[in-house]
XYZ file of C-alpha atoms in Angstrom:
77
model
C -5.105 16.851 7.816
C -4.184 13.573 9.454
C -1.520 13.650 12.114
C 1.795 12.005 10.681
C 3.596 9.201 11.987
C 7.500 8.796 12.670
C 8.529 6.606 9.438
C 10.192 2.946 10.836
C 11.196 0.459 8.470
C 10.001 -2.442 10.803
C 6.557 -0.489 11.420
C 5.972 0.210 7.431
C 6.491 -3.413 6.809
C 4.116 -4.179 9.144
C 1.782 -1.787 7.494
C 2.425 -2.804 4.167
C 1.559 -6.529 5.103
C -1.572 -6.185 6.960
C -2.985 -4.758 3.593
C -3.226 -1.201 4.027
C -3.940 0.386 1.164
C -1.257 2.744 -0.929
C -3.607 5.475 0.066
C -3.398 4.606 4.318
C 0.192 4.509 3.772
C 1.091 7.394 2.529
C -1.534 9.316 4.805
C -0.216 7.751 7.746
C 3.104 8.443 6.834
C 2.657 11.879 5.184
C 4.674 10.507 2.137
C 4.551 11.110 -1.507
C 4.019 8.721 -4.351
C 7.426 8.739 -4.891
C 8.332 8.962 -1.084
C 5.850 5.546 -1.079
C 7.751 3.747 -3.872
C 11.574 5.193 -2.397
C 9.959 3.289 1.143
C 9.050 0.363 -0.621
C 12.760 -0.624 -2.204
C 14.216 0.335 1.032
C 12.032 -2.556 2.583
C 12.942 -4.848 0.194
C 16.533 -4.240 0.171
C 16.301 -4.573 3.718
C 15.199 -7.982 3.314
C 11.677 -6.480 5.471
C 9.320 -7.742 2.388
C 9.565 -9.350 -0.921
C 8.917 -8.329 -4.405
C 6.117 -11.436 -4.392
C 4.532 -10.080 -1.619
C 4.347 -5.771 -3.133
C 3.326 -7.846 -6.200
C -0.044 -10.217 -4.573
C -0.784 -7.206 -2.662
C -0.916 -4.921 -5.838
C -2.824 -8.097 -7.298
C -5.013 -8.091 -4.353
C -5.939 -4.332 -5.021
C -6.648 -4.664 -8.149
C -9.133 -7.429 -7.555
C -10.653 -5.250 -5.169
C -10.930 -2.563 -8.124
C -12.299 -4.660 -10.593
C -14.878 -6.375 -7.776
C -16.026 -2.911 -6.856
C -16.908 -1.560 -10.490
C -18.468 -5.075 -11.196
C -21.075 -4.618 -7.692
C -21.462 -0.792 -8.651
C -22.704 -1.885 -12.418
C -24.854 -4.318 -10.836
C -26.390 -1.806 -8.750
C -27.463 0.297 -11.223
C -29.340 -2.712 -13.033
């Protein structure tokens, strides 16, 4: 199991924006899904991130889904 680190709002924000994924995150932090979420509407009530930016990096991920599954159906051609 990963070693946890101290939660800071600054430091998540920081986290969140250099693209880690949902998954880092919440190892890093030893959060929950819910925990994760809770986090992320503390950051942006803090005025730490914006709802554009949860919302290109969600896009972001899911582009990285959907680019995955299309080189893993390739391979198999």
């Amino acid at each position: 199991m990963p070693e946890c680190v101290d939660l800071t709002a600054k430091e998540l924000a920081r986290d969140v924006c250099s693209g880690m994924t949902d998954f880092e995150l919440t190892e890093k932090y030893c959060l929950t899904q819910r925990e994760f979420h809770l986090a992320l509407r503390v950051l942006i009530n803090l005025g730490l991130v914006t709802r554009k930016q949860l919302e290109e990096r969600q896009q972001l991920s899911d582009s990285q889904i959907i680019r995955a599954f299309v080189e893993a159906e390739a391979e198999e051609v």
